[in-house]
Short mmCIF file of C-alpha atoms in Angstrom, two decimals:
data_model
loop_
_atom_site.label_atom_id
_atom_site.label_comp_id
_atom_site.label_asym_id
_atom_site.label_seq_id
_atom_site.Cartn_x
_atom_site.Cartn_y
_atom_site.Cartn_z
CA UNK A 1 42.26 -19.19 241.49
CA UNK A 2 44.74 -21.73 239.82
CA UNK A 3 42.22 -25.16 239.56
CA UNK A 4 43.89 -28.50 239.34
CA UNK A 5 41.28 -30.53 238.31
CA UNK A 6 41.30 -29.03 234.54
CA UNK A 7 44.62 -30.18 234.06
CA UNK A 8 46.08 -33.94 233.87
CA UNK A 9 46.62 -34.88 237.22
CA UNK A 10 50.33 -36.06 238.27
CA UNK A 11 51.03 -39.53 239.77
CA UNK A 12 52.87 -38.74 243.08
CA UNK A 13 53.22 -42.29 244.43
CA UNK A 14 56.26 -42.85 245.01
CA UNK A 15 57.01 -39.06 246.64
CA UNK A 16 53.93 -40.37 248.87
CA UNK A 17 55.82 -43.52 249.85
CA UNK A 18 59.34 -41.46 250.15
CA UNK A 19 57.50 -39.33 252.29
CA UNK A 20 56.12 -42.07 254.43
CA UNK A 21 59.56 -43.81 254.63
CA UNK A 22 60.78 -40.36 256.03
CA UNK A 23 58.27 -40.28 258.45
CA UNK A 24 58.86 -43.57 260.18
CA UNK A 25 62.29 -43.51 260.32
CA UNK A 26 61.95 -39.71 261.87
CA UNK A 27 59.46 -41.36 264.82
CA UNK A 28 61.71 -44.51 265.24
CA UNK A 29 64.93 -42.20 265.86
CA UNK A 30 62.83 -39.66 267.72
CA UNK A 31 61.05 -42.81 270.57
CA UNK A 32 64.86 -44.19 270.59
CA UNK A 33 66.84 -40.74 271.50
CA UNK A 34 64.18 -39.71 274.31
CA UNK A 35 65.51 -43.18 276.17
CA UNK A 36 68.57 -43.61 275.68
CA UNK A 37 70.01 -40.46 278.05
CA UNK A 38 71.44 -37.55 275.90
CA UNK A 39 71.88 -34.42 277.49
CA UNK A 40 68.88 -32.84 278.23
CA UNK A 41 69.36 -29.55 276.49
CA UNK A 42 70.34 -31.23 273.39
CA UNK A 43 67.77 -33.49 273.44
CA UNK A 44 65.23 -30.44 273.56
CA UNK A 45 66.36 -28.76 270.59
CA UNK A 46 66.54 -32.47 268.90
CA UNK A 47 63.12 -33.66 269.37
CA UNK A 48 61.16 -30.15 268.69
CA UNK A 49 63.63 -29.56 265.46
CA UNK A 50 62.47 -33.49 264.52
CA UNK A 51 58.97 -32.73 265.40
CA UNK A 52 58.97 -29.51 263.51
CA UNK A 53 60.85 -31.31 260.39
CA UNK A 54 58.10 -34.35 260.06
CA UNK A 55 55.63 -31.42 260.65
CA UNK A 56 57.08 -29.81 257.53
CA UNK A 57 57.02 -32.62 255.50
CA UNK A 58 53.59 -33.46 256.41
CA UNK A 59 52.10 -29.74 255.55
CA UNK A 60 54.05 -29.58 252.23
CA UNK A 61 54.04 -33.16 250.82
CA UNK A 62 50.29 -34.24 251.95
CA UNK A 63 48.55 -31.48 252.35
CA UNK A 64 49.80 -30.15 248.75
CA UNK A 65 51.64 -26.53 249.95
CA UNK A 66 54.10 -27.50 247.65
CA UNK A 67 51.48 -27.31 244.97
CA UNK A 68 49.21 -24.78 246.15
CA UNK A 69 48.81 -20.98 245.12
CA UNK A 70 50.84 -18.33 247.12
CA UNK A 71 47.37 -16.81 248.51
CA UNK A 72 46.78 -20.33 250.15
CA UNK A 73 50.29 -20.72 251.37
CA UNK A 74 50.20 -17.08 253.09
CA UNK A 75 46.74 -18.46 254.76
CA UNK A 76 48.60 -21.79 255.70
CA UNK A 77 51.98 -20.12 257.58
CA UNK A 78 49.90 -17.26 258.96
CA UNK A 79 49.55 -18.85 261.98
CA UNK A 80 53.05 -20.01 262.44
CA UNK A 81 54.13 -16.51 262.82
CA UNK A 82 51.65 -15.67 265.43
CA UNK A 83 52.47 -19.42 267.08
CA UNK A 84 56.06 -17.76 267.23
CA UNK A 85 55.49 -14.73 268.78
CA UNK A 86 53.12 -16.45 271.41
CA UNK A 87 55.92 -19.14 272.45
CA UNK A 88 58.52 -16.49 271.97
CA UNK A 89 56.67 -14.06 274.41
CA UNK A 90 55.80 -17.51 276.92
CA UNK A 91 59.41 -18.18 276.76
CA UNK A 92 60.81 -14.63 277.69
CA UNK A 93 58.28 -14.47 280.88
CA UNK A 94 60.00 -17.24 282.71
CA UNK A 95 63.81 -15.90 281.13
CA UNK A 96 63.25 -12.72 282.64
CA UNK A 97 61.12 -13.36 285.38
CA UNK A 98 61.15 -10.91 288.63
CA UNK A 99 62.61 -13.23 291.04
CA UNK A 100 61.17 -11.17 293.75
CA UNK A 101 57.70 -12.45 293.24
CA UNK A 102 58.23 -15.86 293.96
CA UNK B 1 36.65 -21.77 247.37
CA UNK B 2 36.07 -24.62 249.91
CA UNK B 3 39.84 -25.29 250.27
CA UNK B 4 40.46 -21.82 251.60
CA UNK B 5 37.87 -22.22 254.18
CA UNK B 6 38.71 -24.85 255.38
CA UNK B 7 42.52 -23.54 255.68
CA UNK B 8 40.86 -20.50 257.13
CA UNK B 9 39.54 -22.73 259.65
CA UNK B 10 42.40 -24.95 260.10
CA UNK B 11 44.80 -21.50 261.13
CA UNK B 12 42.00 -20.96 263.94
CA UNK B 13 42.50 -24.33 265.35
CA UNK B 14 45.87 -24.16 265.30
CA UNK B 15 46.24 -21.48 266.87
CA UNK B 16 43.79 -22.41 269.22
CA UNK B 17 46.10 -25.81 270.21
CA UNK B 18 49.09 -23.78 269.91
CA UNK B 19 47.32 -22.01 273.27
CA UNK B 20 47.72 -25.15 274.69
CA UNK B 21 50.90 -25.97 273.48
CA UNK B 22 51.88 -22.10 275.02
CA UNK B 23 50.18 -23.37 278.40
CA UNK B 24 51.74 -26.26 278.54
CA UNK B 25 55.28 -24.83 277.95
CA UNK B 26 54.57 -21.67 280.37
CA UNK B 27 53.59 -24.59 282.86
CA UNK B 28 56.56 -27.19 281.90
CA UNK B 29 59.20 -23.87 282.38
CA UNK B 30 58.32 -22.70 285.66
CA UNK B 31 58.42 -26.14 287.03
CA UNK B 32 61.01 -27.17 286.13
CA UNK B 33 62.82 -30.69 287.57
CA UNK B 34 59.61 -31.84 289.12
CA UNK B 35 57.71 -33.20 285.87
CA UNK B 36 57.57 -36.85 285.25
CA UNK B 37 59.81 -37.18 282.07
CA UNK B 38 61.04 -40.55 280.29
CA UNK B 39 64.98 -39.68 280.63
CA UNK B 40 66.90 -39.21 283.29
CA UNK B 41 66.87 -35.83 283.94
CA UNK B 42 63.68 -35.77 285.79
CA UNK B 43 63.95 -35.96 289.32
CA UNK B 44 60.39 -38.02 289.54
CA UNK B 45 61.15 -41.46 288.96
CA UNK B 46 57.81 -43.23 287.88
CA UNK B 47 56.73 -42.48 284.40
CA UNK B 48 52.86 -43.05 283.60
CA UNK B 49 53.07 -43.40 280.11
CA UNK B 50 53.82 -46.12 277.93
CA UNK B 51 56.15 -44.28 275.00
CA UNK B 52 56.00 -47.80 272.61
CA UNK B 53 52.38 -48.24 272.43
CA UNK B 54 51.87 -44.73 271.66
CA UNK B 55 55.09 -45.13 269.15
CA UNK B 56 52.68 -47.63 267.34
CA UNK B 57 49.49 -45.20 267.74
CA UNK B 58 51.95 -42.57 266.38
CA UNK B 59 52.84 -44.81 263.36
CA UNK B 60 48.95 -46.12 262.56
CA UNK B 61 47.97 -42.07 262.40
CA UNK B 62 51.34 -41.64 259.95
CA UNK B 63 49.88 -45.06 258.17
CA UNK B 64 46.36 -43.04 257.80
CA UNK B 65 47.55 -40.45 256.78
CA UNK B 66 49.18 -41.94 253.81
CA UNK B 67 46.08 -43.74 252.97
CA UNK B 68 44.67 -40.26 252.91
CA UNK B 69 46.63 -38.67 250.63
CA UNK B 70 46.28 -41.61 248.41
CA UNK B 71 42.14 -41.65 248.32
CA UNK B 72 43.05 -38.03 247.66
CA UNK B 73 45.26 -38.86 244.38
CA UNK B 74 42.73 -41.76 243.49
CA UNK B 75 39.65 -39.21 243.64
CA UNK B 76 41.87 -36.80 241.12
CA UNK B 77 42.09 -39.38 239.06
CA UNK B 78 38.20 -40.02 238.72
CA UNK B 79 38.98 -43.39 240.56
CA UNK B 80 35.65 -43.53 242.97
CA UNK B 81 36.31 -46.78 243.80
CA UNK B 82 39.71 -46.92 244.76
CA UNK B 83 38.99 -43.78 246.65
CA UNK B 84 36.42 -45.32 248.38
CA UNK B 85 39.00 -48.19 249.44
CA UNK B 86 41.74 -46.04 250.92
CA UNK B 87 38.73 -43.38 252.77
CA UNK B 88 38.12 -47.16 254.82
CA UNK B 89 41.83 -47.96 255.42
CA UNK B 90 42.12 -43.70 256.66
CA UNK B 91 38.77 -44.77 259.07
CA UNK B 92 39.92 -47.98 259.77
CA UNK B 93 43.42 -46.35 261.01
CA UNK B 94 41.57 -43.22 262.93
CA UNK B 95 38.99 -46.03 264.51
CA UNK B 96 42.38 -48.17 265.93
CA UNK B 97 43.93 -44.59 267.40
CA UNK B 98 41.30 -44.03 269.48
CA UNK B 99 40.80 -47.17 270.29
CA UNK B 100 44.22 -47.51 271.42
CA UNK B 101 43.55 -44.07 273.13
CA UNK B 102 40.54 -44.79 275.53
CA UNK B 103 42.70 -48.02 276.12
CA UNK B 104 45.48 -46.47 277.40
CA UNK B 105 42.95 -43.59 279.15
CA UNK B 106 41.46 -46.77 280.87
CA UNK B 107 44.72 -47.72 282.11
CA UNK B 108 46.20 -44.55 282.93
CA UNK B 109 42.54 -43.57 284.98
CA UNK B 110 42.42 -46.80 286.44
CA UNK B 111 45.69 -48.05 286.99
CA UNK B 112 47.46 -45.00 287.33
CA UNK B 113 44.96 -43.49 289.33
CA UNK B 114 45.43 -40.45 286.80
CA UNK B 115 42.55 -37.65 286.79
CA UNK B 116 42.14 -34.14 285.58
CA UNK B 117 42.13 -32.85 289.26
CA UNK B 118 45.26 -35.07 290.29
CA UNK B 119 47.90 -33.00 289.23
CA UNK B 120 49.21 -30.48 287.03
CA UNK B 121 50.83 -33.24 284.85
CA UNK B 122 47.87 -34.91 284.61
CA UNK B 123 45.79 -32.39 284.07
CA UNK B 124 48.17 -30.92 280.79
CA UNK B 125 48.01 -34.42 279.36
CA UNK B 126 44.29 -34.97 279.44
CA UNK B 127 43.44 -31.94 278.17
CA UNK B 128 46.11 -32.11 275.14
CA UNK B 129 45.39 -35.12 274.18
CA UNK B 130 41.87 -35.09 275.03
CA UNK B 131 41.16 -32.13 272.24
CA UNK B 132 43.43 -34.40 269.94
CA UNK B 133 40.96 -37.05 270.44
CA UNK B 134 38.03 -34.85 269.82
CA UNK B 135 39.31 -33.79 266.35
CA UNK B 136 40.23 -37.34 265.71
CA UNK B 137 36.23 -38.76 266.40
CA UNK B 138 35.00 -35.94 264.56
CA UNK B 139 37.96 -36.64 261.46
CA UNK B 140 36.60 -39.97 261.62
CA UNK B 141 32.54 -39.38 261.44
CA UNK B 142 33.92 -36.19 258.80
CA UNK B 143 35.34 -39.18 256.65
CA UNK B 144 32.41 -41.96 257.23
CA UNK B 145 30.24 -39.36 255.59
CA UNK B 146 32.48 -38.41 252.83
CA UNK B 147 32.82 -42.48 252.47
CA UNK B 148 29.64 -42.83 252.24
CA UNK B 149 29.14 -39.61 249.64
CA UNK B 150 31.93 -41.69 247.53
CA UNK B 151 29.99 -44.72 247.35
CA UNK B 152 26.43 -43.05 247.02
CA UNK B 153 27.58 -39.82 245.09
CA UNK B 154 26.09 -40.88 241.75
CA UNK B 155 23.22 -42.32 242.84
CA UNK B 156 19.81 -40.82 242.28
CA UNK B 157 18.53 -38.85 245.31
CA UNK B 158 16.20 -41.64 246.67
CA UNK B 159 18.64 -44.03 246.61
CA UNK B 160 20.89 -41.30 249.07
CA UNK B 161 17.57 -41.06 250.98
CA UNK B 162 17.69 -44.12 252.40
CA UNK B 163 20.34 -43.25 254.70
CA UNK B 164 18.47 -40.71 256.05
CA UNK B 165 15.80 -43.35 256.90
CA UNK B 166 18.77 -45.11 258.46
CA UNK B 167 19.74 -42.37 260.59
CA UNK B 168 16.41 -41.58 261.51
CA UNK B 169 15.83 -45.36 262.89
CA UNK B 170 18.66 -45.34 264.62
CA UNK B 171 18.39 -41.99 266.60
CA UNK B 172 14.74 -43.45 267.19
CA UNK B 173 15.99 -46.36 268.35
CA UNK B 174 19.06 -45.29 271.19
CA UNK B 175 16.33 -42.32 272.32
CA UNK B 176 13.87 -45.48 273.28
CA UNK B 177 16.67 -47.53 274.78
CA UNK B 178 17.68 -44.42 276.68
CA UNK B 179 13.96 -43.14 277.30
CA UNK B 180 13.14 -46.19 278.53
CA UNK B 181 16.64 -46.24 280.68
CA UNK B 182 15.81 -42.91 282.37
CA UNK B 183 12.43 -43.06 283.17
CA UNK B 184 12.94 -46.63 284.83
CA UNK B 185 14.92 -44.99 287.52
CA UNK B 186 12.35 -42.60 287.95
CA UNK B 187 10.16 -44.55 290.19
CA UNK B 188 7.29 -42.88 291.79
CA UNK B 189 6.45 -40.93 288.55
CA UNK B 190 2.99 -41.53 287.40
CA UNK B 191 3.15 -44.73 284.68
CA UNK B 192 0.40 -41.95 282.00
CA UNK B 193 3.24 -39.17 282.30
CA UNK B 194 6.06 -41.27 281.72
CA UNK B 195 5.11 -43.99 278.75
CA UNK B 196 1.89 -42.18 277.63
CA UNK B 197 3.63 -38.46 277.30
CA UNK B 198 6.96 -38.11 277.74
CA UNK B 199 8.07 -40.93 275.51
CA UNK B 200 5.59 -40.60 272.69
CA UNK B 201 7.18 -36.52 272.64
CA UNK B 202 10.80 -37.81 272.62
CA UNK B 203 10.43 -40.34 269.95
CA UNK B 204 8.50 -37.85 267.83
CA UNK B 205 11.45 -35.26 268.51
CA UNK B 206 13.86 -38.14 267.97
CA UNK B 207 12.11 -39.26 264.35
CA UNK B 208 11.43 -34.97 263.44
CA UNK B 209 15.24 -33.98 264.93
CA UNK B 210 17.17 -37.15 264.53
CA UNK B 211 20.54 -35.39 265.08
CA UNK B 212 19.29 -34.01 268.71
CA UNK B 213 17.52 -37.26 269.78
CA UNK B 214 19.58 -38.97 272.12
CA UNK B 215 20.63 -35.65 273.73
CA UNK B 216 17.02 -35.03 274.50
CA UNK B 217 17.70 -37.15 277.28
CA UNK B 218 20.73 -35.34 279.07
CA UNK B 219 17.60 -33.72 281.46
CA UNK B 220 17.98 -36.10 284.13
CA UNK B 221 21.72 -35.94 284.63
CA UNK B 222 21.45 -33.09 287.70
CA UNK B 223 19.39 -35.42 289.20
CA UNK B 224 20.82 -38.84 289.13
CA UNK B 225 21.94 -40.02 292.53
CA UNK B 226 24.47 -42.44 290.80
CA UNK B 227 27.46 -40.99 288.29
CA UNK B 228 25.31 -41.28 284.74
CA UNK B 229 29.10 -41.77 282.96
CA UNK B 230 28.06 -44.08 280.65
CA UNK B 231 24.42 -42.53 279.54
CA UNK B 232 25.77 -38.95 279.12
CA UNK B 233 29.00 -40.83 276.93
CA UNK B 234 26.43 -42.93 274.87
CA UNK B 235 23.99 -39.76 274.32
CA UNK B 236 26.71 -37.60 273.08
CA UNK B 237 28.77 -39.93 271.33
CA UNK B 238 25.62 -41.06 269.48
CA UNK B 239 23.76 -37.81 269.11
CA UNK B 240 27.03 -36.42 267.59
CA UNK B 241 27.38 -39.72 265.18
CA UNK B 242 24.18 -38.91 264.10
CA UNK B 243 24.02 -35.52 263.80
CA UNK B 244 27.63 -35.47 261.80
CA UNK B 245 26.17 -38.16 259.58
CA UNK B 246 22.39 -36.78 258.69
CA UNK B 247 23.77 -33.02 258.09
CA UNK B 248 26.80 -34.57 256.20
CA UNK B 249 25.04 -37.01 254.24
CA UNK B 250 22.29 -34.56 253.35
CA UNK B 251 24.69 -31.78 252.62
CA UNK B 252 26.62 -34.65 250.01
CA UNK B 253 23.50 -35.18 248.13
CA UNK B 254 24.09 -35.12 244.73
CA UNK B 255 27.31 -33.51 244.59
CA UNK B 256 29.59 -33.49 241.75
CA UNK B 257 32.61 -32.27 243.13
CA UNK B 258 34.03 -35.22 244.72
CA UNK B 259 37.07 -35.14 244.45
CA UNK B 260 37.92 -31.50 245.72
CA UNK B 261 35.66 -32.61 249.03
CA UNK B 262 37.77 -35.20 249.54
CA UNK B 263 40.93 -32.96 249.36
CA UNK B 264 39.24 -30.91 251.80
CA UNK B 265 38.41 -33.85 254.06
CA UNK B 266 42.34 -34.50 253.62
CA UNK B 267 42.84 -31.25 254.93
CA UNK B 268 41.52 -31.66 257.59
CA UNK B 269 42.86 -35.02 258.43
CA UNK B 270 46.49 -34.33 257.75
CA UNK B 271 45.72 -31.29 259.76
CA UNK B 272 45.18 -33.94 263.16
CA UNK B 273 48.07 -35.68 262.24
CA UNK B 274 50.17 -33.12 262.19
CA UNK B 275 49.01 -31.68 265.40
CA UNK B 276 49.72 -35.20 266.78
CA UNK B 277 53.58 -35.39 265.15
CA UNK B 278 54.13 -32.39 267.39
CA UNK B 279 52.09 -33.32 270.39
CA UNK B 280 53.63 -36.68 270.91
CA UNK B 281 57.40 -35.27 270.68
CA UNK B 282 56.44 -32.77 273.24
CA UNK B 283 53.96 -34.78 275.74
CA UNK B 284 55.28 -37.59 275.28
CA UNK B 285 59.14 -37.73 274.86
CA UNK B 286 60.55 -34.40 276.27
#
């Protein structure tokens, strides 16, 4: 295991604030496109592909996957594959759902 | 080795909320139109919830999480007390969340005449963000300790032992209040069983077990003839203070390695902000 501390640790500052600037303006454009009366469908795939995005930056920038070993990394996005398959699988029940049931 | 425990158990509780995230979505597909929604698609006109104010809560947990990472950088850097500054702006933002949260769960209960049992709705929303809370009280008590590791850290050990005095006075002290709560409404029990025995045992549990003290108390809840809301709230959120605090700060004793717990508390705290990012876009705005 790779340990940080031995080196000289890096100022990352201003990625922090860049970071934080990203974030905000992500929420403020996320709050004003939910009210304003795009079509729905759109707005879907907008707001989770926002959400996922700030998601993204939060996981890599703060919580240092960026930095991190490979073995960590594979720990980290393990359970975004399973999270996949489990909406994936949610998703096709109500796609192909036997009419007849209901 | 800590770091990949705790991102060992940071994939289980994501994949535990991404069960709820799964619910939620098998729920929000089947039914369709009939799901209150802040645009105009929905075909249920009122809205309950109040998309600025949690905008702001949103942007104080962003905020936090910034002040995070940077108690993070500042512990690297063998800066204990500027580490110890931004671990209180990180509470102070986690403290005004949920704040803002039982706030707007007062309104929404109250107002709204929102419940659990009310409707399907309701019931997602509680229990999302109601989980989200959870982590976010414990993320907060998590980071008191670690606060209070930062500022004590190098002290000798009886200088850290004081705290466990403090904890230990204070769990005496709520199991009294509550001790003394309880057994008032029990009226025709005899005056030597009550004050003679039963409190001299739970304040000698409370002082011996501090962390379990105030729960000691829970007993009488299947028989109050009133809702006991507010005892059960104050003997868990207190017993749970306490017990997060004594374990924590007696688990910090001494230790050297700062700065990689307070990575790990990071961890943890981005974690709960991230979880949030994607709750909000999907309770909240879709």
């Amino acid at each position: 295991m790779s340990h940080t501390a031995d080196s000289q640790p890096t100022n990352h500052t201003k990625s922090y604030l860049k970071i934080f600037g990203a974030l905000f303006v992500l929420t403020v454009i996320e709050v004003v496109i939910a009210q304003i009366g795009i079509p729905y469908a759109m707005l879907v795939i907008l707001l989770i592909a926002l959400a996922l995005v700030k998601a993204g930056l939060v996981a890599v920038y703060f919580m240092h996957l960026k930095y991190e070993s490979r073995f960590l990394s594979v720990i980290a996005y393990a359970p975004l594959a399973v999270a996949s398959i489990l909406i994936i699988m949610v998703s096709l029940e109500w796609i192909f759902q036997p009419k007849w049931l209901f | 080795m800590g770091k990949v425990f705790m991102w060992l158990f940071l994939c289980q509780d994501a994949l535990m909320f991404m069960g709820l995230f799964a619910a939620y979505l098998s729920v929000r597909m089947g039914i369709g139109d009939a799901w209150p929604s802040p645009n105009n698609h929905s075909a249920i006109e009122h809205y309950p919830l109040d998309i600025n104010l949690t905008a702001i809560n949103t942007f104080v947990l962003i905020c936090s999480s910034v002040t995070m990472v940077m108690a993070v950088q500042a512990a690297h850097f063998k800066n204990n007390k500027g580490a110890f500054k931004w671990l209180l702006l990180t509470i102070l933002g986690g403290s005004i969340f949920l704040g803002v949260q039982v706030y707007e769960y007062y309104h929404l209960i109250v107002g709204d005449n929102m419940g659990m049992d009310k409707s399907l709705f309701d019931a997602t929303f509680f229990a999302l963000t109601g989980f989200h809370g959870i982590h976010v009280f414990s993320g907060v008590a998590y980071l008191i300790a670690i606060a209070i590791a930062t500022k004590l850290g190098h002290k000798k050990y009886n200088d850290v032992g004081i705290m466990e005095w403090i904890f230990r006075i204070v769990s005496v002290g709520l199991t009294i209040y509550f001790a003394v709560n309880t057994l008032g409404l029990w009226k025709d029990g005899p005056f030597v069983l009550k004050y003679l025995f039963i409190l001299p045992l739970a304040v000698g549990g409370a002082y011996f077990l501090p962390f379990i003290g105030p729960a000691l108390f829970l007993w009488f809840v299947p028989f109050a003839d009133f809702p006991p809301i507010p005892h059960v709230a104050l003997s868990l959120v207190g017993g749970s203070i306490i017990f997060i605090m004594y374990r924590g700060v007696k688990w910090l004793r001494g230790r050297t390695d700062l700065p990689e717990l307070i990575e790990i508390s990071g961890l943890y705290w981005h974690f709960v902000d991230l979880i949030w990012i994607i709750l909000f876009t999907l309770v909240y705005l879709l």
